[in-house]
Every structure is written in C-alpha cells, then in structure tokens.
PDB file of C-alpha atoms in Angstrom:
ATOM      1  CA  UNK C 155       0.022  -0.105  -0.009  1.00 81.00           C
ATOM      2  CA  UNK C 156       1.086   3.478  -0.826  1.00 91.00           C
ATOM      3  CA  UNK C 157       1.587   6.016   1.998  1.00 96.00           C
ATOM      4  CA  UNK C 158      -0.445   9.536   1.446  1.00 96.00           C
ATOM      5  CA  UNK C 159       1.085  12.648   3.001  1.00 97.00           C
ATOM      6  CA  UNK C 160      -1.573  15.260   3.980  1.00 97.00           C
ATOM      7  CA  UNK C 161      -1.123  18.877   2.822  1.00 97.00           C
ATOM      8  CA  UNK C 162      -3.138  21.830   2.770  1.00 97.00           C
ATOM      9  CA  UNK C 163      -4.057  21.284  -0.664  1.00 97.00           C
ATOM     10  CA  UNK C 164      -5.401  17.598  -0.240  1.00 97.00           C
ATOM     11  CA  UNK C 165      -6.863  17.955   3.121  1.00 97.00           C
ATOM     12  CA  UNK C 166     -10.255  18.736   1.883  1.00 94.00           C
ATOM     13  CA  UNK C 167     -10.329  15.286   0.048  1.00 95.00           C
ATOM     14  CA  UNK C 168      -8.606  13.131   2.204  1.00 96.00           C
ATOM     15  CA  UNK C 169      -9.712  11.550   5.282  1.00 95.00           C
ATOM     16  CA  UNK C 170      -7.957  11.672   8.739  1.00 96.00           C
ATOM     17  CA  UNK C 171      -8.466   8.311   9.610  1.00 95.00           C
ATOM     18  CA  UNK C 172     -10.313   8.552  12.698  1.00 95.00           C
ATOM     19  CA  UNK C 173     -14.212   9.008  13.056  1.00 94.00           C
ATOM     20  CA  UNK C 174     -14.423   8.773   9.117  1.00 93.00           C
ATOM     21  CA  UNK C 175     -18.195   7.809   9.004  1.00 90.00           C
ATOM     22  CA  UNK C 176     -19.124   8.282  12.618  1.00 94.00           C
ATOM     23  CA  UNK C 177     -22.160  11.015  12.385  1.00 95.00           C
ATOM     24  CA  UNK C 178     -21.826  11.819  16.114  1.00 96.00           C
ATOM     25  CA  UNK C 179     -18.542  13.116  15.677  1.00 97.00           C
ATOM     26  CA  UNK C 180     -18.719  14.838  12.348  1.00 97.00           C
ATOM     27  CA  UNK C 181     -18.456  18.229  13.988  1.00 97.00           C
ATOM     28  CA  UNK C 182     -15.349  17.151  15.753  1.00 98.00           C
ATOM     29  CA  UNK C 183     -13.925  15.660  12.554  1.00 97.00           C
ATOM     30  CA  UNK C 184     -14.228  18.947  10.792  1.00 97.00           C
ATOM     31  CA  UNK C 185     -12.491  20.866  13.669  1.00 98.00           C
ATOM     32  CA  UNK C 186      -9.707  18.287  13.501  1.00 98.00           C
ATOM     33  CA  UNK C 187      -9.280  19.115   9.953  1.00 97.00           C
ATOM     34  CA  UNK C 188      -9.195  22.880  10.387  1.00 97.00           C
ATOM     35  CA  UNK C 189      -6.830  22.279  13.195  1.00 98.00           C
ATOM     36  CA  UNK C 190      -4.610  20.090  11.119  1.00 97.00           C
ATOM     37  CA  UNK C 191      -4.807  22.451   7.924  1.00 97.00           C
ATOM     38  CA  UNK C 192      -3.483  25.474  10.072  1.00 96.00           C
ATOM     39  CA  UNK C 193      -0.592  23.231  11.290  1.00 97.00           C
ATOM     40  CA  UNK C 194       0.259  21.617   8.110  1.00 97.00           C
ATOM     41  CA  UNK C 195       1.019  25.203   6.971  1.00 95.00           C
ATOM     42  CA  UNK C 196       3.976  25.495   9.679  1.00 96.00           C
ATOM     43  CA  UNK C 197       5.764  22.083   9.353  1.00 96.00           C
ATOM     44  CA  UNK C 198       3.105  19.696  10.768  1.00 98.00           C
ATOM     45  CA  UNK C 199       3.372  16.117   9.224  1.00 98.00           C
ATOM     46  CA  UNK C 200       0.234  13.916   8.945  1.00 98.00           C
ATOM     47  CA  UNK C 201       1.280  10.405   6.987  1.00 98.00           C
ATOM     48  CA  UNK C 202      -1.152   7.541   6.598  1.00 97.00           C
ATOM     49  CA  UNK C 203      -1.607   4.481   4.602  1.00 96.00           C
ATOM     50  CA  UNK C 204      -4.258   4.466   1.534  1.00 90.00           C
ATOM     51  CA  UNK C 205      -6.841   2.557   3.750  1.00 90.00           C
ATOM     52  CA  UNK C 206     -10.269   3.859   5.374  1.00 88.00           C
ATOM     53  CA  UNK C 207      -8.988   3.047   8.786  1.00 92.00           C
ATOM     54  CA  UNK C 208      -6.381   4.105  11.563  1.00 96.00           C
ATOM     55  CA  UNK C 209      -3.145   3.665  10.035  1.00 97.00           C
ATOM     56  CA  UNK C 210      -1.123   6.940  10.483  1.00 98.00           C
ATOM     57  CA  UNK C 211       1.403   9.005  12.228  1.00 98.00           C
ATOM     58  CA  UNK C 212       1.419  12.631  13.056  1.00 98.00           C
ATOM     59  CA  UNK C 213       4.532  14.353  14.122  1.00 98.00           C
ATOM     60  CA  UNK C 214       6.013  17.915  14.113  1.00 98.00           C
ATOM     61  CA  UNK C 215       9.044  20.145  15.339  1.00 98.00           C
ATOM     62  CA  UNK C 216       8.849  21.189  19.004  1.00 97.00           C
ATOM     63  CA  UNK C 217       8.288  24.767  18.008  1.00 97.00           C
ATOM     64  CA  UNK C 218       4.439  23.986  17.293  1.00 98.00           C
ATOM     65  CA  UNK C 219       4.027  20.948  19.395  1.00 98.00           C
ATOM     66  CA  UNK C 220       1.035  21.045  21.829  1.00 98.00           C
ATOM     67  CA  UNK C 221       2.684  19.038  24.556  1.00 97.00           C
ATOM     68  CA  UNK C 222       3.726  20.317  27.701  1.00 98.00           C
ATOM     69  CA  UNK C 223       7.383  19.343  27.311  1.00 98.00           C
ATOM     70  CA  UNK C 224      11.010  20.833  27.124  1.00 98.00           C
ATOM     71  CA  UNK C 225      12.352  19.270  23.834  1.00 98.00           C
ATOM     72  CA  UNK C 226      14.432  21.632  21.805  1.00 97.00           C
ATOM     73  CA  UNK C 227      15.671  20.315  18.470  1.00 97.00           C
ATOM     74  CA  UNK C 228      13.523  17.130  18.915  1.00 98.00           C
ATOM     75  CA  UNK C 229      11.078  15.982  16.508  1.00 98.00           C
ATOM     76  CA  UNK C 230       7.575  15.102  18.491  1.00 98.00           C
ATOM     77  CA  UNK C 231       5.382  12.518  17.598  1.00 98.00           C
ATOM     78  CA  UNK C 232       1.947  13.666  18.150  1.00 97.00           C
ATOM     79  CA  UNK C 233      -0.169  10.633  17.366  1.00 97.00           C
ATOM     80  CA  UNK C 234       0.625   7.276  16.202  1.00 97.00           C
ATOM     81  CA  UNK C 235      -2.099   4.357  15.484  1.00 96.00           C
ATOM     82  CA  UNK C 236      -2.065   1.172  13.544  1.00 96.00           C
ATOM     83  CA  UNK C 237      -5.505  -0.594  13.834  1.00 93.00           C
ATOM     84  CA  UNK C 238      -5.294  -4.064  15.159  1.00 89.00           C
ATOM     85  CA  UNK C 239      -6.762  -5.421  11.676  1.00 91.00           C
ATOM     86  CA  UNK C 240      -3.356  -4.079  10.074  1.00 93.00           C
ATOM     87  CA  UNK C 241      -1.164  -5.013  12.919  1.00 91.00           C
ATOM     88  CA  UNK C 242       1.943  -7.202  12.379  1.00 92.00           C
ATOM     89  CA  UNK C 243       2.436  -6.198   8.621  1.00 93.00           C
ATOM     90  CA  UNK C 244       5.181  -3.872   9.037  1.00 95.00           C
ATOM     91  CA  UNK C 245       2.850  -0.576   8.518  1.00 96.00           C
ATOM     92  CA  UNK C 246       3.896   0.994  11.978  1.00 96.00           C
ATOM     93  CA  UNK C 247       7.603   0.407  11.506  1.00 97.00           C
ATOM     94  CA  UNK C 248       7.376   2.013   7.989  1.00 97.00           C
ATOM     95  CA  UNK C 249       5.527   4.860   9.205  1.00 98.00           C
ATOM     96  CA  UNK C 250       8.076   5.297  12.057  1.00 98.00           C
ATOM     97  CA  UNK C 251      10.741   5.226   9.395  1.00 98.00           C
ATOM     98  CA  UNK C 252       9.328   7.960   7.537  1.00 98.00           C
ATOM     99  CA  UNK C 253       9.679  10.078  10.827  1.00 98.00           C
ATOM    100  CA  UNK C 254      13.106   8.967  11.491  1.00 98.00           C
ATOM    101  CA  UNK C 255      14.072  10.278   7.907  1.00 98.00           C
ATOM    102  CA  UNK C 256      12.444  13.447   8.381  1.00 98.00           C
ATOM    103  CA  UNK C 257      14.271  13.995  11.751  1.00 98.00           C
ATOM    104  CA  UNK C 258      17.822  13.479  10.417  1.00 97.00           C
ATOM    105  CA  UNK C 259      18.824  17.153  11.158  1.00 97.00           C
ATOM    106  CA  UNK C 260      17.223  17.001  14.715  1.00 98.00           C
ATOM    107  CA  UNK C 261      18.782  15.783  17.747  1.00 98.00           C
ATOM    108  CA  UNK C 262      16.161  12.845  17.944  1.00 98.00           C
ATOM    109  CA  UNK C 263      12.392  12.027  18.422  1.00 98.00           C
ATOM    110  CA  UNK C 264      10.332  12.151  21.534  1.00 98.00           C
ATOM    111  CA  UNK C 265       6.681  10.864  22.135  1.00 98.00           C
ATOM    112  CA  UNK C 266       4.274  10.635  25.167  1.00 98.00           C
ATOM    113  CA  UNK C 267       3.198   7.194  26.342  1.00 98.00           C
ATOM    114  CA  UNK C 268       2.393   5.394  29.680  1.00 97.00           C
ATOM    115  CA  UNK C 269       3.837   2.856  31.946  1.00 96.00           C
ATOM    116  CA  UNK C 270       1.594   0.305  30.238  1.00 95.00           C
ATOM    117  CA  UNK C 271      -0.603  -0.139  27.292  1.00 94.00           C
ATOM    118  CA  UNK C 272      -3.415   2.225  27.511  1.00 95.00           C
ATOM    119  CA  UNK C 273      -6.147   3.724  25.335  1.00 94.00           C
ATOM    120  CA  UNK C 274      -5.352   6.687  23.056  1.00 95.00           C
ATOM    121  CA  UNK C 275      -1.695   6.394  23.979  1.00 96.00           C
ATOM    122  CA  UNK C 276       0.980   4.708  21.894  1.00 94.00           C
ATOM    123  CA  UNK C 277       2.193   1.417  23.257  1.00 93.00           C
ATOM    124  CA  UNK C 278       5.712   1.893  24.548  1.00 95.00           C
ATOM    125  CA  UNK C 279       6.785  -1.807  23.919  1.00 96.00           C
ATOM    126  CA  UNK C 280       6.809  -1.101  19.926  1.00 96.00           C
ATOM    127  CA  UNK C 281       9.032   2.049  20.441  1.00 97.00           C
ATOM    128  CA  UNK C 282      11.407   0.321  22.918  1.00 98.00           C
ATOM    129  CA  UNK C 283      12.114  -2.376  20.173  1.00 97.00           C
ATOM    130  CA  UNK C 284      12.789   0.365  17.918  1.00 97.00           C
ATOM    131  CA  UNK C 285      15.577   2.022  19.854  1.00 97.00           C
ATOM    132  CA  UNK C 286      13.635   4.389  22.070  1.00 98.00           C
ATOM    133  CA  UNK C 287      14.170   4.668  25.773  1.00 98.00           C
ATOM    134  CA  UNK C 288      12.226   6.019  28.647  1.00 98.00           C
ATOM    135  CA  UNK C 289      13.662   9.727  29.523  1.00 98.00           C
ATOM    136  CA  UNK C 290      10.914  11.122  31.921  1.00 98.00           C
ATOM    137  CA  UNK C 291       7.966  10.525  34.061  1.00 98.00           C
ATOM    138  CA  UNK C 292       4.605  12.568  34.934  1.00 97.00           C
ATOM    139  CA  UNK C 293       1.995  11.238  37.606  1.00 96.00           C
ATOM    140  CA  UNK C 294       0.223   9.178  37.461  1.00 97.00           C
ATOM    141  CA  UNK C 295       1.418   6.925  34.601  1.00 97.00           C
ATOM    142  CA  UNK C 296       2.555   9.102  31.698  1.00 98.00           C
ATOM    143  CA  UNK C 297       6.148   8.669  30.360  1.00 98.00           C
ATOM    144  CA  UNK C 298       8.267  10.371  27.573  1.00 98.00           C
ATOM    145  CA  UNK C 299      10.318   8.163  25.081  1.00 98.00           C
ATOM    146  CA  UNK C 300      13.308   9.314  23.346  1.00 98.00           C
ATOM    147  CA  UNK C 301      15.217   8.165  20.092  1.00 98.00           C
ATOM    148  CA  UNK C 302      18.267   9.854  19.924  1.00 98.00           C
ATOM    149  CA  UNK C 303      20.284  10.937  17.001  1.00 98.00           C
ATOM    150  CA  UNK C 304      22.831  12.949  19.105  1.00 97.00           C
ATOM    151  CA  UNK C 305      23.678  10.926  22.198  1.00 96.00           C
ATOM    152  CA  UNK C 306      25.156  14.107  23.743  1.00 97.00           C
ATOM    153  CA  UNK C 307      21.909  15.925  23.454  1.00 97.00           C
ATOM    154  CA  UNK C 308      19.948  16.964  26.673  1.00 97.00           C
ATOM    155  CA  UNK C 309      16.921  14.639  27.043  1.00 98.00           C
ATOM    156  CA  UNK C 310      13.464  16.106  26.759  1.00 98.00           C
ATOM    157  CA  UNK C 311      11.655  16.437  29.937  1.00 98.00           C
ATOM    158  CA  UNK C 312       7.940  17.355  31.286  1.00 98.00           C
ATOM    159  CA  UNK C 313       7.295  20.799  32.113  1.00 97.00           C
ATOM    160  CA  UNK C 314       6.586  21.542  35.781  1.00 95.00           C
ATOM    161  CA  UNK C 315       2.575  21.887  35.151  1.00 94.00           C
ATOM    162  CA  UNK C 316       2.571  18.397  33.679  1.00 95.00           C
ATOM    163  CA  UNK C 317       4.753  17.191  36.523  1.00 95.00           C
ATOM    164  CA  UNK C 318       2.309  18.504  39.221  1.00 92.00           C
ATOM    165  CA  UNK C 319      -0.682  16.940  37.343  1.00 91.00           C
ATOM    166  CA  UNK C 320      -2.864  18.902  39.726  1.00 92.00           C
ATOM    167  CA  UNK C 321      -6.186  20.683  38.417  1.00 93.00           C
ATOM    168  CA  UNK C 322      -6.928  24.210  39.713  1.00 92.00           C
ATOM    169  CA  UNK C 323     -10.775  23.496  40.115  1.00 92.00           C
ATOM    170  CA  UNK C 324     -11.286  21.613  43.469  1.00 93.00           C
ATOM    171  CA  UNK C 325     -14.998  21.272  43.042  1.00 93.00           C
ATOM    172  CA  UNK C 326     -16.496  18.492  40.567  1.00 95.00           C
ATOM    173  CA  UNK C 327     -15.219  17.430  37.372  1.00 96.00           C
ATOM    174  CA  UNK C 328     -13.055  19.396  35.235  1.00 97.00           C
ATOM    175  CA  UNK C 329     -12.349  18.268  31.680  1.00 97.00           C
ATOM    176  CA  UNK C 330      -9.449  19.682  29.496  1.00 98.00           C
ATOM    177  CA  UNK C 331      -9.671  19.008  25.596  1.00 98.00           C
ATOM    178  CA  UNK C 332      -8.633  20.242  22.220  1.00 98.00           C
ATOM    179  CA  UNK C 333      -9.338  19.763  18.473  1.00 98.00           C
ATOM    180  CA  UNK C 334      -6.422  17.203  18.226  1.00 98.00           C
ATOM    181  CA  UNK C 335      -8.858  14.333  18.118  1.00 97.00           C
ATOM    182  CA  UNK C 336     -12.119  14.211  16.307  1.00 97.00           C
ATOM    183  CA  UNK C 337     -14.086  12.500  19.198  1.00 97.00           C
ATOM    184  CA  UNK C 338     -13.466  14.903  21.936  1.00 98.00           C
ATOM    185  CA  UNK C 339     -15.984  17.503  21.003  1.00 98.00           C
ATOM    186  CA  UNK C 340     -18.874  15.166  21.086  1.00 97.00           C
ATOM    187  CA  UNK C 341     -17.949  13.286  24.070  1.00 97.00           C
ATOM    188  CA  UNK C 342     -17.074  16.191  26.074  1.00 97.00           C
ATOM    189  CA  UNK C 343     -19.999  18.569  25.255  1.00 97.00           C
ATOM    190  CA  UNK C 344     -22.593  15.957  24.854  1.00 97.00           C
ATOM    191  CA  UNK C 345     -21.870  12.823  26.672  1.00 96.00           C
ATOM    192  CA  UNK C 346     -20.017  13.829  29.595  1.00 96.00           C
ATOM    193  CA  UNK C 347     -22.377  16.943  30.243  1.00 96.00           C
ATOM    194  CA  UNK C 348     -25.209  14.404  30.196  1.00 96.00           C
ATOM    195  CA  UNK C 349     -23.341  12.068  32.542  1.00 93.00           C
ATOM    196  CA  UNK C 350     -22.414  14.942  34.988  1.00 94.00           C
ATOM    197  CA  UNK C 351     -25.955  16.237  35.015  1.00 95.00           C
ATOM    198  CA  UNK C 352     -27.089  12.658  35.756  1.00 93.00           C
ATOM    199  CA  UNK C 353     -24.896  12.092  38.749  1.00 91.00           C
ATOM    200  CA  UNK C 354     -25.439  15.762  39.623  1.00 94.00           C
ATOM    201  CA  UNK C 355     -21.834  16.775  39.639  1.00 95.00           C
ATOM    202  CA  UNK C 356     -20.459  20.253  38.975  1.00 96.00           C
ATOM    203  CA  UNK C 357     -18.898  20.145  35.228  1.00 97.00           C
ATOM    204  CA  UNK C 358     -16.259  22.644  34.235  1.00 97.00           C
ATOM    205  CA  UNK C 359     -15.176  22.176  30.520  1.00 98.00           C
ATOM    206  CA  UNK C 360     -11.825  23.978  29.150  1.00 98.00           C
ATOM    207  CA  UNK C 361     -10.944  23.758  25.790  1.00 98.00           C
ATOM    208  CA  UNK C 362      -7.334  24.153  25.025  1.00 98.00           C
ATOM    209  CA  UNK C 363      -7.061  26.451  21.778  1.00 98.00           C
ATOM    210  CA  UNK C 364      -3.509  27.677  21.606  1.00 98.00           C
ATOM    211  CA  UNK C 365      -0.075  25.990  22.029  1.00 97.00           C
ATOM    212  CA  UNK C 366       0.754  28.465  25.013  1.00 97.00           C
ATOM    213  CA  UNK C 367      -2.501  26.869  26.914  1.00 98.00           C
ATOM    214  CA  UNK C 368      -1.000  23.345  25.934  1.00 98.00           C
ATOM    215  CA  UNK C 369       2.456  23.978  27.121  1.00 97.00           C
ATOM    216  CA  UNK C 370       0.715  25.030  30.506  1.00 96.00           C
ATOM    217  CA  UNK C 371      -1.838  22.069  30.678  1.00 96.00           C
ATOM    218  CA  UNK C 372      -1.964  20.494  34.122  1.00 96.00           C
ATOM    219  CA  UNK C 373      -2.020  17.131  32.275  1.00 97.00           C
ATOM    220  CA  UNK C 374       0.616  15.843  29.532  1.00 97.00           C
ATOM    221  CA  UNK C 375      -2.345  14.752  27.593  1.00 98.00           C
ATOM    222  CA  UNK C 376      -3.620  17.744  26.164  1.00 98.00           C
ATOM    223  CA  UNK C 377      -6.194  16.012  23.973  1.00 98.00           C
ATOM    224  CA  UNK C 378      -8.464  15.022  26.691  1.00 98.00           C
ATOM    225  CA  UNK C 379      -7.885  14.856  30.203  1.00 98.00           C
ATOM    226  CA  UNK C 380     -10.427  14.732  33.069  1.00 97.00           C
ATOM    227  CA  UNK C 381      -9.926  15.812  36.887  1.00 97.00           C
ATOM    228  CA  UNK C 382     -12.042  15.406  39.804  1.00 95.00           C
ATOM    229  CA  UNK C 383     -11.980  17.531  42.932  1.00 95.00           C
ATOM    230  CA  UNK C 384      -8.511  18.795  41.498  1.00 96.00           C
ATOM    231  CA  UNK C 385      -7.001  15.138  41.075  1.00 95.00           C
ATOM    232  CA  UNK C 386      -6.160  13.701  37.828  1.00 96.00           C
ATOM    233  CA  UNK C 387      -8.529  10.790  37.110  1.00 95.00           C
ATOM    234  CA  UNK C 388      -8.035   9.594  33.362  1.00 96.00           C
ATOM    235  CA  UNK C 389      -7.078  10.558  29.949  1.00 97.00           C
ATOM    236  CA  UNK C 390      -9.527   8.080  28.491  1.00 96.00           C
ATOM    237  CA  UNK C 391     -12.651   9.595  26.690  1.00 96.00           C
ATOM    238  CA  UNK C 392     -15.374   8.858  28.951  1.00 94.00           C
ATOM    239  CA  UNK C 393     -18.906   7.433  28.468  1.00 90.00           C
ATOM    240  CA  UNK C 394     -21.123   6.897  31.280  1.00 88.00           C
ATOM    241  CA  UNK C 395     -20.248   3.428  32.265  1.00 92.00           C
ATOM    242  CA  UNK C 396     -16.407   4.584  32.271  1.00 93.00           C
ATOM    243  CA  UNK C 397     -17.323   7.621  34.328  1.00 90.00           C
ATOM    244  CA  UNK C 398     -19.396   5.635  36.788  1.00 88.00           C
ATOM    245  CA  UNK C 399     -16.676   3.186  37.511  1.00 90.00           C
ATOM    246  CA  UNK C 400     -13.970   5.874  38.035  1.00 89.00           C
ATOM    247  CA  UNK C 401     -16.123   7.449  40.725  1.00 84.00           C
ATOM    248  CA  UNK C 402     -16.784   4.336  42.653  1.00 84.00           C
ATOM    249  CA  UNK C 403     -13.006   3.620  42.836  1.00 80.00           C
ATOM    250  CA  UNK C 404     -12.335   7.298  44.023  1.00 75.00           C
TER     251      UNK C 404
END
C-alpha cells in the first residue's frame, strides 16, 4: 500500500483516519481538519496508509508541538496508530521510519506514552524495540520516550505543570480537551455533560485552543484529560459506564 502525506492542498478530499463515518463526531472531525490545516502550513506532518482506517502517524517540530514538554531540536510524535486489523504487517515500522528520515537534522524524536498499554496512547513496547528509551515521568502514569540521533543531546523533560498534575478547580469534574482528536468534541460537550447532569456533579469544561495553553496544561495529554476535585482521574475519553466506574473507585 502507498503512504499518503496530507497537505493543505489535499486535506479537503483526504480523510484523517479517525471518526471517518461516525455521524455523532462529524463536528469534531471537521474541527480536527481545520486544526490540522493550520498546523500543516507550519511544518506539521500527517502520513497515513491508503486505507479507510487508523493507520497513521502525526509529528512536528517542537516549536509547534502541543505537549507540555521541553524538547528543543527534537521531532515530536503527536499521534501514532495502527489498527489491530493491520498490525503485524510492518506498517507501523514503516511509518516510524518516515518520521526518522524527516528527523535526521534533529537531535532525535520524542513521544508521550505510559507505563503500560492504555487507550489513546502509543504502546511503548513497540517503540522500545525500535531503539527508544524512557527519559522522563509525570504522574500518575505518563512517560516520555526518546530516540536519539545525538547521544550527547539533553533528553526531553515534562514541564512543571505536567509534573504537578493538579487541576486548579477543586470542586466536581473538570475536563481539558482540544481539537487534536475528532472524538473529543462530542464526548465532552454531549456525553460528559449528560453524565455530569445525571450524577448531579458540577462540570467545568476547558477547551485548549492555543499552544501556550497546551504548554501550561496540568496534564501531559492535551487531547483530553479529566480531573475530579482537582485530582487527575483519566485521559480516556469517557462514556457513562467509564465515568461511573471511576467515581466508584475514588
């Protein structure tokens, strides 16, 4: 299969892999395209295999990355996904090789992951096999992985806000989300609102709309993160069942 590189010219006709035909998330899908188009004009990269499924990689230089990290001269992988149907065929390795080739003039590559396999985060086992290593940690389970072209380069680190991992609102639920994922708009402003109303829990929604806000996020995962009474509880996009299980364990 061929790899397609999204550009400002073809993004209007090309799909972006996630929520392609999910009618509930069409607003979020269109918002992600708008977000992407602006970033593509500043060096953001979105490469995908020519299938109507999640087989893609997104990466960018640190100057435009929406992660609360310090990683000068490192390429930042923002999202990487190979759907199970396509796993084991070398597609993920080939997509990563594209990123490595585009990062030759940098000190290396960095990405956000976690201590174990979790939804919406890249599985670190794959990257460890490709020569990455853990370089920093942020509570409760976030990790940074680095691949170095320059072994003498300073390793990337999480910003202080992400290390603290404390939400400023101490009452009820607070969710931070952005247009980086087409699912977040619907599941935040429709599903989570309904869940909070049903459970009679105060809900504060904060949309991250600028890179500066992302750099100062209280969670490393600026796509979607939920706090309860100021404590981080999950980065997993919530439905009613997931929320009830979380609240039962708090």
